[in-house]
C-alpha positions as a printed Julia matrix, in Angstrom:
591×3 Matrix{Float64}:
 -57.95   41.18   67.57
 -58.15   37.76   66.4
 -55.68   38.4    63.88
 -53.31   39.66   66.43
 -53.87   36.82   68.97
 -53.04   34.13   65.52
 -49.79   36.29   65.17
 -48.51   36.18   69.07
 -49.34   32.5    68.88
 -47.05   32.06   65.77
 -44.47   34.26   67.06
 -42.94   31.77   69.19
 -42.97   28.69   66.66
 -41.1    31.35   64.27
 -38.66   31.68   67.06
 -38.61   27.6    66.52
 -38.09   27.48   62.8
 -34.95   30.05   63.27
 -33.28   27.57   66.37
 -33.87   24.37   64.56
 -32.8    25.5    61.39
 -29.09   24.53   61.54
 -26.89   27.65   61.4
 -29.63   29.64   59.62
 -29.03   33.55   60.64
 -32.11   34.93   62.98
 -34.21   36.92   60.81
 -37.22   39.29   61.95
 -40.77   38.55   60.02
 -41.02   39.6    56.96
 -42.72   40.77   54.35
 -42.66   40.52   50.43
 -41.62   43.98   50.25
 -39.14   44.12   52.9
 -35.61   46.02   51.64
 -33.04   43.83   50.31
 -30.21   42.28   51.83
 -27.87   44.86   52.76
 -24.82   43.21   50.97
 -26.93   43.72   47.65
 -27.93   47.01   48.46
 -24.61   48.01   49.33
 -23.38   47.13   45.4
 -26.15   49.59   44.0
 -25.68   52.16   46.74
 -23.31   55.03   45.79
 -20.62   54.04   48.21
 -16.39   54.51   47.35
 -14.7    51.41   46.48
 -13.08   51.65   49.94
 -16.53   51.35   52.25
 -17.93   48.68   50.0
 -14.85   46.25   50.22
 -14.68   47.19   53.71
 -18.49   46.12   54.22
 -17.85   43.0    52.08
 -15.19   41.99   53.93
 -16.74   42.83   57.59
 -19.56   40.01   55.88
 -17.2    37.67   54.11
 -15.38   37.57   57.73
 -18.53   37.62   60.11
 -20.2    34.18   57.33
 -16.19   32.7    57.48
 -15.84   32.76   61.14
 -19.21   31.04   61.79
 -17.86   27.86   59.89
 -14.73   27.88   61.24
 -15.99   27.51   64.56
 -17.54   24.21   63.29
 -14.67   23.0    61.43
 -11.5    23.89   62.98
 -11.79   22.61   66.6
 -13.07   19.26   65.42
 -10.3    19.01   62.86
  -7.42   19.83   65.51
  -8.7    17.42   67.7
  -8.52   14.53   64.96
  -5.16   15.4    63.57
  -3.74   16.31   67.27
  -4.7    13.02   68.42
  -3.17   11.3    65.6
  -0.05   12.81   66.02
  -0.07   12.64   69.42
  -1.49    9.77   70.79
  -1.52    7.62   67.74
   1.81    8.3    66.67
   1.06    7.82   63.18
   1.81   10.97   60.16
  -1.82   12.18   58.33
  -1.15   10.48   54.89
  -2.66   13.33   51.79
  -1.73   16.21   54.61
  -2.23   18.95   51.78
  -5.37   17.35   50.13
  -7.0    17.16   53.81
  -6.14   20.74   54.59
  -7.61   21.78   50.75
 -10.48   19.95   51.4
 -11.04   20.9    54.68
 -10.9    24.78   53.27
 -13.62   23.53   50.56
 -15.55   22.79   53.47
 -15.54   25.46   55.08
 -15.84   28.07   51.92
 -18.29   25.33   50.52
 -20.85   25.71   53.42
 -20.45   29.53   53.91
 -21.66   29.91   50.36
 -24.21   27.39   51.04
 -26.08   28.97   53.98
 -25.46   32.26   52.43
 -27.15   30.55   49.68
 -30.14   29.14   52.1
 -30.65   32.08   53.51
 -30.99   34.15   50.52
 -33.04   32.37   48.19
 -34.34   28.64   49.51
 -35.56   30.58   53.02
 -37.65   33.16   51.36
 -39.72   30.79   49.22
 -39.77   28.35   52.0
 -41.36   31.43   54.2
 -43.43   32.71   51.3
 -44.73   29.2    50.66
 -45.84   28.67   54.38
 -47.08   32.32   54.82
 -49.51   31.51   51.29
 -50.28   28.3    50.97
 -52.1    27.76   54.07
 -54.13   30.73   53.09
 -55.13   30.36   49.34
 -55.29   26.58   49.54
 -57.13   23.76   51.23
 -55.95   21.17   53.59
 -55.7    18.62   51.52
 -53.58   20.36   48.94
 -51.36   21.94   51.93
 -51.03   18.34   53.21
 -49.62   17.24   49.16
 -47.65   19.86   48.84
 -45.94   19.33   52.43
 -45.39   15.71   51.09
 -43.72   16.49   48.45
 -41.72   19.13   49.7
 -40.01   16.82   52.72
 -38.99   14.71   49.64
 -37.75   17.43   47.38
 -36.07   18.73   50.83
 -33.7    15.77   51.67
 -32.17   16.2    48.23
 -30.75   19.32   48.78
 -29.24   18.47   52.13
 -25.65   18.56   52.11
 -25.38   16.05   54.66
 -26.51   13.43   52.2
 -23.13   14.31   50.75
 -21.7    11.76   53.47
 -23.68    8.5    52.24
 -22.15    9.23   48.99
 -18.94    9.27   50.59
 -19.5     6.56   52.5
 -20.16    3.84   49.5
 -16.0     4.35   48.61
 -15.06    2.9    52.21
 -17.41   -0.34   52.55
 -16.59   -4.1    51.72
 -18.55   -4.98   49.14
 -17.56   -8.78   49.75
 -17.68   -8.39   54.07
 -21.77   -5.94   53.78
 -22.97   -6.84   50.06
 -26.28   -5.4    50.7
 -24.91   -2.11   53.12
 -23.05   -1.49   49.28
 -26.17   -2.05   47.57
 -28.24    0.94   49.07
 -25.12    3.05   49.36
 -24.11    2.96   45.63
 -26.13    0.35   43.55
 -29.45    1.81   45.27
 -28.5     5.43   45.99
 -31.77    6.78   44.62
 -34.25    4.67   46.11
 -32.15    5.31   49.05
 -32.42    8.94   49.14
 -36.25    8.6    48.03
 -36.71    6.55   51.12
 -35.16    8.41   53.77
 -37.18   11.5    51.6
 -40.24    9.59   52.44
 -40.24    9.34   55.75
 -38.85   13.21   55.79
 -42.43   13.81   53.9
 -44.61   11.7    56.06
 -43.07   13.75   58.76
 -43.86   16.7    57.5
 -47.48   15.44   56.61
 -48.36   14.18   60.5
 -46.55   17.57   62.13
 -49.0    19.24   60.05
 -51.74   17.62   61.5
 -50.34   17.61   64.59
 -49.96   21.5    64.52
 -53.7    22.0    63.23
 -55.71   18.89   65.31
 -53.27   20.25   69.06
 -52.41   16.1    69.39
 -49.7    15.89   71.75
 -46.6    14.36   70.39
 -46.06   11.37   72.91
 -48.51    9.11   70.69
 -46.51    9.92   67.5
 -43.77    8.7    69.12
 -44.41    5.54   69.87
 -46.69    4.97   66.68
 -43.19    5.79   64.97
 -40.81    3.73   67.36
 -43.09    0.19   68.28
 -42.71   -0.98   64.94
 -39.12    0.75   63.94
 -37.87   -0.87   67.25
 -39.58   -4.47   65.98
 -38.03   -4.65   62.83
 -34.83   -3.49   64.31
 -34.78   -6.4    67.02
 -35.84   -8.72   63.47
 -33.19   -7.47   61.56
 -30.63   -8.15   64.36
 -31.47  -11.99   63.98
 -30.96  -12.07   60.48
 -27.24  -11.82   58.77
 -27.89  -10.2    55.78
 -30.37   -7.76   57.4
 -28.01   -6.88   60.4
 -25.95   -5.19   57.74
 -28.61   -2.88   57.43
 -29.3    -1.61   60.87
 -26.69    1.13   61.37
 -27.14    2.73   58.23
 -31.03    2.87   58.54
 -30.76    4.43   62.13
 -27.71    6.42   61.09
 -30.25    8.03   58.3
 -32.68    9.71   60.41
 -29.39   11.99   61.56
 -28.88   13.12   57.95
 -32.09   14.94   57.22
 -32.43   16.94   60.36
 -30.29   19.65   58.76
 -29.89   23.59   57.65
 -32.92   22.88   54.75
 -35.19   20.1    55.52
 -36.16   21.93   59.09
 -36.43   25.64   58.47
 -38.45   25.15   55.13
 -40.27   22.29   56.53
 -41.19   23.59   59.66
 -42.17   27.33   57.89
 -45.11   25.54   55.95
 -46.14   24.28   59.33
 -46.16   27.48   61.58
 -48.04   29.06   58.16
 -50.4    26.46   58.68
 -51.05   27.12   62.23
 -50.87   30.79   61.59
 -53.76   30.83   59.33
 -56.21   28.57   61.42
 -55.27   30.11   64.74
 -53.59   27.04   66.34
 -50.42   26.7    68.32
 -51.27   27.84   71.86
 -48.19   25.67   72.8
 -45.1    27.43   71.65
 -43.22   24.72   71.86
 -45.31   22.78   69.66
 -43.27   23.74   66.74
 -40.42   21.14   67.61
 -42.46   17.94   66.75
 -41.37   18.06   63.38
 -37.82   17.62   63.7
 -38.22   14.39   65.76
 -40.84   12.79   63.5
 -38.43   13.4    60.39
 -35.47   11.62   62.55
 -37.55    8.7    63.45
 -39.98    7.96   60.24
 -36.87    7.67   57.44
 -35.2     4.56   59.7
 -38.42    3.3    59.06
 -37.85    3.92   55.51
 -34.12    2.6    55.31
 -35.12   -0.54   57.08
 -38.22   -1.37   54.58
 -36.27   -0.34   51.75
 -33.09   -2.67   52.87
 -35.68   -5.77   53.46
 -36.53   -5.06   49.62
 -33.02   -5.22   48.11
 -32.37   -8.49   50.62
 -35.12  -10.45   49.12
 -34.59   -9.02   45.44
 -30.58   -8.99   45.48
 -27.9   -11.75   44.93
 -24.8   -11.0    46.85
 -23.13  -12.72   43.41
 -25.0   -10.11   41.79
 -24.36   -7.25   43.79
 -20.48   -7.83   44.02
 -20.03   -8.15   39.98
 -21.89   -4.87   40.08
 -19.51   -2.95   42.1
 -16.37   -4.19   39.96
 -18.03   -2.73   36.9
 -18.46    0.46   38.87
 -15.03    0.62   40.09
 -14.14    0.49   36.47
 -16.07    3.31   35.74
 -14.84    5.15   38.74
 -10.91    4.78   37.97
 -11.56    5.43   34.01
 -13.67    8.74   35.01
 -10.55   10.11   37.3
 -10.62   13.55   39.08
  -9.15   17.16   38.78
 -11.82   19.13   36.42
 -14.06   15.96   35.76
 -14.56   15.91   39.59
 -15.42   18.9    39.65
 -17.86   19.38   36.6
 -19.4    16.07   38.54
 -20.33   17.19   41.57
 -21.37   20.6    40.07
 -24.07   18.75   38.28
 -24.97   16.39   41.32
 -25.14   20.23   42.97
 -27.81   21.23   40.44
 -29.79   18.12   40.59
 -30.2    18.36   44.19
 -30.94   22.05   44.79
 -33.0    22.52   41.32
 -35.71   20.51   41.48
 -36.56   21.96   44.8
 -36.46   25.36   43.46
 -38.65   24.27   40.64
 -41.19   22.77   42.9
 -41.09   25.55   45.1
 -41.74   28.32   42.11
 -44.57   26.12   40.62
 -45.98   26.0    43.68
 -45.95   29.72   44.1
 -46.33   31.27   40.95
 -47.77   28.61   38.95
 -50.54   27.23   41.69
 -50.88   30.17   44.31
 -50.18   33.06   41.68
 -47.81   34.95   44.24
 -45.54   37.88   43.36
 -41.73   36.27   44.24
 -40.0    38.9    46.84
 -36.98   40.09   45.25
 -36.58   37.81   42.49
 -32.97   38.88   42.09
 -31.98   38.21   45.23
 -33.18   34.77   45.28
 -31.6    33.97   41.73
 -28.28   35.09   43.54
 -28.89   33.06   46.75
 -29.83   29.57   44.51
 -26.66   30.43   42.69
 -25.02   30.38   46.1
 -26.0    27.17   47.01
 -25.36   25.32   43.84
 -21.75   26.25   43.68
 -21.59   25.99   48.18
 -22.76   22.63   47.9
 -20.46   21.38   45.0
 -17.4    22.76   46.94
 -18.89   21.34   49.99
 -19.12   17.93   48.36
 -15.88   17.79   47.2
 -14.67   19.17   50.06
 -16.41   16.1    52.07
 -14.51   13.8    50.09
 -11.0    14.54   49.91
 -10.94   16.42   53.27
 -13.75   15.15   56.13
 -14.3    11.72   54.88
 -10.31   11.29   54.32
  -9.19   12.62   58.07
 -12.19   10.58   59.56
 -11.3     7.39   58.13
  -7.59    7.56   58.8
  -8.28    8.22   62.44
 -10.82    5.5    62.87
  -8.83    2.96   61.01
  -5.83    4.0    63.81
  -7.64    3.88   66.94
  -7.3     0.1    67.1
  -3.64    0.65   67.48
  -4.2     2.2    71.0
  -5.34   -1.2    72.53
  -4.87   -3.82   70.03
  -1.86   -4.79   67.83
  -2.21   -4.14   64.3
  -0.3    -6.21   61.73
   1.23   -3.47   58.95
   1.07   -0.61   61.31
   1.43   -1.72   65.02
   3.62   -5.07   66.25
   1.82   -4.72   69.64
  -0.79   -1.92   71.51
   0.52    1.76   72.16
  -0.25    1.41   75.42
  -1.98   -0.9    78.45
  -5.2    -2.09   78.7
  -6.59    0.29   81.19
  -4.88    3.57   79.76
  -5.71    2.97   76.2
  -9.64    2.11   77.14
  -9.22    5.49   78.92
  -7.75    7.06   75.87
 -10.29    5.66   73.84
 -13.47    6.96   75.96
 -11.64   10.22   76.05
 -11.03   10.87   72.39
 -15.33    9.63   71.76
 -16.22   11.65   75.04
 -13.97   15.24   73.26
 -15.46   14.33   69.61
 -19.0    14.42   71.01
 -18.2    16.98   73.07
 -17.07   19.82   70.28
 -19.36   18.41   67.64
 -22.4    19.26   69.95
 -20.41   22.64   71.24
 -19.59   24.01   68.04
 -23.13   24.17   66.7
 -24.47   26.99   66.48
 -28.49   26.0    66.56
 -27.46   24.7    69.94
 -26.98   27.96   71.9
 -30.1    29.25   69.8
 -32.08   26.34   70.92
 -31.34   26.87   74.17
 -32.51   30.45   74.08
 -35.63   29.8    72.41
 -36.81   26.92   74.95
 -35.55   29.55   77.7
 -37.58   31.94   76.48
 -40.8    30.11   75.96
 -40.61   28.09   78.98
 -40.36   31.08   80.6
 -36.69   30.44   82.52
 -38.26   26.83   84.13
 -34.92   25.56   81.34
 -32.3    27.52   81.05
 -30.09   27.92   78.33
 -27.02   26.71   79.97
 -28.5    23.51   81.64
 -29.89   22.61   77.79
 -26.4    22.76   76.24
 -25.04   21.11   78.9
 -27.85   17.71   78.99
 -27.59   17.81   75.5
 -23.79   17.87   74.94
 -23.51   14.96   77.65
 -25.74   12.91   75.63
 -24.14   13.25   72.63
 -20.52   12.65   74.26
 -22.06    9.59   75.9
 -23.59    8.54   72.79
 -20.35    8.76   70.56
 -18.22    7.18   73.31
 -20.89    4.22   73.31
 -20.68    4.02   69.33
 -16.9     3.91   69.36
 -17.15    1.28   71.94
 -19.87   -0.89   70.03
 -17.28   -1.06   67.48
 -14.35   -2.01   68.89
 -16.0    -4.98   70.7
 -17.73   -5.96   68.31
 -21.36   -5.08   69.78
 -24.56   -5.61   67.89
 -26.71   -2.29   67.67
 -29.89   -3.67   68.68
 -28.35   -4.28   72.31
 -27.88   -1.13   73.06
 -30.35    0.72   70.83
 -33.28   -1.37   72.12
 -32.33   -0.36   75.55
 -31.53    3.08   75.22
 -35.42    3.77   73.07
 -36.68    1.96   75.73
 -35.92    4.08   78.37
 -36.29    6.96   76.51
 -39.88    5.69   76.17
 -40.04    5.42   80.2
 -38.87    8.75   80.72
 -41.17   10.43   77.7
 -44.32    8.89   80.12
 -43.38   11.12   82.92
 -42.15   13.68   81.36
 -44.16   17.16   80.54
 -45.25   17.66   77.09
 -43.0    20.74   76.52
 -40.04   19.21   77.9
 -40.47   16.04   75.85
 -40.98   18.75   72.47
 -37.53   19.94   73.39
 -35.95   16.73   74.54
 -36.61   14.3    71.13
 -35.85   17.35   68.97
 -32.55   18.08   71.19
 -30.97   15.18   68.93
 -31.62   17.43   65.67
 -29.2    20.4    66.41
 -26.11   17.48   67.16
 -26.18   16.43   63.92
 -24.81   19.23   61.29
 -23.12   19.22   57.77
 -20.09   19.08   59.46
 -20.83   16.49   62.53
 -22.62   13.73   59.99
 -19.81   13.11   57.64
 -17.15   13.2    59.93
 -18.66   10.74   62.58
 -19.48    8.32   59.59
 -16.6     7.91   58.48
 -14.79    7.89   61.58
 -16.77    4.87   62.36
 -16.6     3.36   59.08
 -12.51    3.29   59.61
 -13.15    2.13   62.99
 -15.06   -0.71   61.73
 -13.05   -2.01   59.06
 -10.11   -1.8    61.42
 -11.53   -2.99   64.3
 -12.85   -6.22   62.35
 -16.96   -5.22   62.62
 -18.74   -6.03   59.82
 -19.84   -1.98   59.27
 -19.28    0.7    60.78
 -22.43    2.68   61.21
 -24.8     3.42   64.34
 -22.05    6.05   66.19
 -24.69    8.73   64.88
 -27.48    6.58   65.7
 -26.37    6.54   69.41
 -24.6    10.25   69.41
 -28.81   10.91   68.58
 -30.47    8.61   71.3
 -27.62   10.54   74.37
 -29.43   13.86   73.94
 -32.71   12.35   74.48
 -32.15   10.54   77.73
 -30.83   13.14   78.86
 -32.65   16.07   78.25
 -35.68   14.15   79.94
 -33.82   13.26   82.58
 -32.64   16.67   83.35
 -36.5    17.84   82.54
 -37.7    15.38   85.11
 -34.86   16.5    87.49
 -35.78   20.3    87.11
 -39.78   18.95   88.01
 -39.02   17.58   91.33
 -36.8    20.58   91.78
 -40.29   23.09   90.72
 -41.97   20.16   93.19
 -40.15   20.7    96.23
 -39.22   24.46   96.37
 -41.8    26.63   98.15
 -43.94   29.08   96.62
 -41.43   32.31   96.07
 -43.17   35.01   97.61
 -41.96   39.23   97.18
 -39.11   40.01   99.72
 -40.09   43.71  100.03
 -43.59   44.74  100.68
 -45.26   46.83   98.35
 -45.05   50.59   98.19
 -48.01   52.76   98.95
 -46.8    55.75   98.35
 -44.98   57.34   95.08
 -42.37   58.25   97.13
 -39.23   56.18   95.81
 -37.75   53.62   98.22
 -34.59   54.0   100.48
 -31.77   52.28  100.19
């Protein structure tokens, strides 16, 4: 009985692993035995040629179609608008549309890839571990792991991106972490992804509510932001740091992350809160600005800017000798297998070497790692020449719509008060279908309407959340054009997120600070950077991070303030009594 009270309890954080694990196909529980995927199975089977390239296809379709809804209405918007509104032609046309297909095939393979061999050692690990090990080894191994995690994130993709479109000689630092720095970047923004993982844990096992992490994670994040925005040098940090704690909320770090942590709770019969699950997600959003921002007040008081700037001619050397076509690709094939295969490796030494598990279908997970070595090496170079390249173009044109442009514009497109509304309406639509298109959203929204028990609704989720997130892009795209310091409107926007989180119920503020999570996907991060990085140069700001930053606080606000809303609501409705009386008799009732 206790065994089957532990597995009720767990059921529902499972149901949180599957919604917060960005675009990662429900799965029932499984076991090490369970039958194989069906694709595989089909290949051994003794089917005709006809019904198996029927059933691959029906797959290849179903796995295509999920990414396109990502990828296509986003892209139509930018290049519509450009057209349109902008006036302008899409310089590299054929390269965008190539690398917007590399995308798209890049990511299917990828979460194919996830799904079929990361996921099952992630769920073997957190079904095992828990149970063969003791807490302080879980606790290591969860460390580790959130590091190991945030390598293998294709959204990390986008910093990489993101070093080829800054200033060295405007942001000498900013270029430091981005390129000089890359891997104590990464290591950083894996750190605070650990330490997440490491205090949700805890959190899961010791029932603390999540409203103290919060603020022991925000007081001094939001101190050293409001120090950094005094300081030149360390203002250049400030979007990037905040914009960091986006990229590791993605389709790896959560799933695997939060599997060790339901396992966890599983095995010491813990989680009488179903909703308790979703602390993770915010913890690893908030803990790697931390990171970013200790890490940047390192390279300021070890770095000359002298320094810094005759490194980056040596590596534009490099970078122009190197060249593309099959080098390019044989790159990021290699960057591919240093991200995803030291996680394996962990993972298997963990399992086999410490735990001395049986791997479940060891085939199948071969396959799936092969999956996501070659998806994430199309994906990167996909990022690149495709995302990255229609993001920046667009952001480095939206200037024209208010403000003349020497070399592209004699004078504004349009008048003051039409081109601001132009402006709010093209941040308001981007926010709009990046939050829209996700598919975690809608499953987020059914989880928390299933474990709240209907008091939130699906539909009024998607909708808070997806106002945020417009609200929050709109606000970025703003910042930039005039020229707004972060802090101002960061500070702010934390602190009355803070106000609300008081008030609010513990289970809405679960699903409220991990809201922010499901808004920013492999396809949503790289675009909005460098969207804002074009809008920045153009626009004259010295960077052009934080639009993620912001697109993260929106949901927040204003999931609490919709969970506050539907209180009084619950407040002032009567008690709902039955409208028919009962029936006393077995005879049935007439109509």
């Amino acid at each position: 009985m206790a065994q089957g009270l532990a597995n009720s309890r767990v059921s529902g954080l499972n149901e949180t692993v599957i919604s917060m694990g960005l675009s990662v196909t429900p799965r029932p529980p499984q076991t090490p035995r369970q039958a194989p995927d069906l694709l595989l199975l089909s290949a051994t089977a003794e089917l005709d040629r006809r019904q198996l390239v029927a059933l691959v296809a029906r797959r290849v379709g179903r796995l295509l179609a999920e990414q396109l809804r990502l990828v296509v209405p986003l892209a139509a918007w930018l290049l519509g608008f450009q057209w349109l509104v902008l006036r302008q032609e899409v310089m590299d046309l054929p390269w965008i549309l190539l690398g917007l297909v590399a995308v798209v095939v890049g990511l299917m393979l990828f979460m194919e890839g996830l799904r079929l061999g990361l996921m099952p050692l992630g769920e073997t690990l957190g079904r095992e571990l828990p149970a063969r090990s003791t807490l302080g080894r879980v606790l290591g191994v969860t460390l580790v792991l959130g590091i190991g995690v945030t390598f293998a994130e294709p959204a990390i993709a986008a910093l990489r991106a993101a070093a080829a479109l800054i200033d060295v000689n405007e942001t000498p630092y900013l270029y430091a972490l981005l390129e000089l720095w890359r891997l104590p970047l990464i290591l950083a923004v894996g750190g605070g992804v650990g330490l997440a993982a490491l205090l949700g844990t805890l959190r899961l096992l010791r029932g603390w509510s999540l409203k103290p992490l919060i603020h022991l994670a925000l007081l001094p994040t939001l101190t050293l932001t409001l120090a950094f925005g005094l300081h030149p040098d360390l203002q250049q940090i400030l979007g990037l740091a905040w914009d960091s704690g986006a990229v590791t909320t993605g389709p790896v770090t959560v799933p695997i992350v939060l599997a060790l942590g339901v396992g966890v709770a599983g095995a010491v019969g813990t989680g009488n809160n179903p909703l308790a699950g979703f602390g993770v997600v915010t913890l690893a959003s908030l803990f790697p600005v931390l990171a970013v921002l200790l890490l940047g007040l390192a390279a300021v008081l070890m770095l000359d800017p002298v320094d810094i700037r005759a490194a980056a001619a040596i590596v534009e050397t490099e970078t122009v000798n190197t060249g593309g076509g099959l080098g390019t690709i044989l790159a990021e094939v290699l960057a591919a297998l240093q991200a995803v295969v030291p996680l394996v490796l962990f993972l298997l030494l963990v399992l086999v070497g410490m735990l001395r598990s049986r791997l479940p279908r060891p085939g199948e997970i071969a396959y799936g790692i092969g999956l996501c070595v070659l998806g994430m090496a199309l994906f990167k170079i996909g990022v690149v020449t495709g995302l990255a390249a229609l993001g920046e173009q667009v952001g480095s044109l939206l200037p024209t719509v208010i403000v003349a442009m020497p070399g592209i514009e004699a004078e504004p497109l349009y008048s003051l008060l039409p081109g601001v509304m132009m402006v709010l309406t093209f941040g308001a639509v981007l926010g709009l279908g990046a939050t829209m298109a996700e598919p975690a959203l809608n499953a987020l929204g059914t989880t928390v309407e299933d474990l709240t028990d209907g008091a939130f609704r699906n539909r009024t989720l998607r909708m808070a959340v997806s106002i945020g997130v417009a609200v929050g892009v709109t606000l970025g795209i703003v910042k930039l054009l005039l020229h707004l310091p972060l802090p101002w409107l960061l500070l702010p926007g934390y602190g009355l997120a803070l106000v609300l989180t008081w008030f609010s119920r513990e289970d809405f503020v679960n699903v409220a600070w991990d809201s922010a999570g499901v808004t920013t996907g492999p396809i949503t991060v790289p675009l909005v950077i460098a969207m804002g990085l074009g809008l920045g140069g153009a626009a004259g700001a010295m960077q052009g991070f934080g639009v993620l930053a912001l697109a993260s606080l929106g949901p927040i606000i204003s999931v609490l303030a919709t969970g506050l809303w539907s209180q009084w609501q619950s407040r002032r409705r009567p008690p709902q009594t039955s409208r028919r009386p009962p029936q006393t008799t077995g005879e049935p009732r007439q109509t």
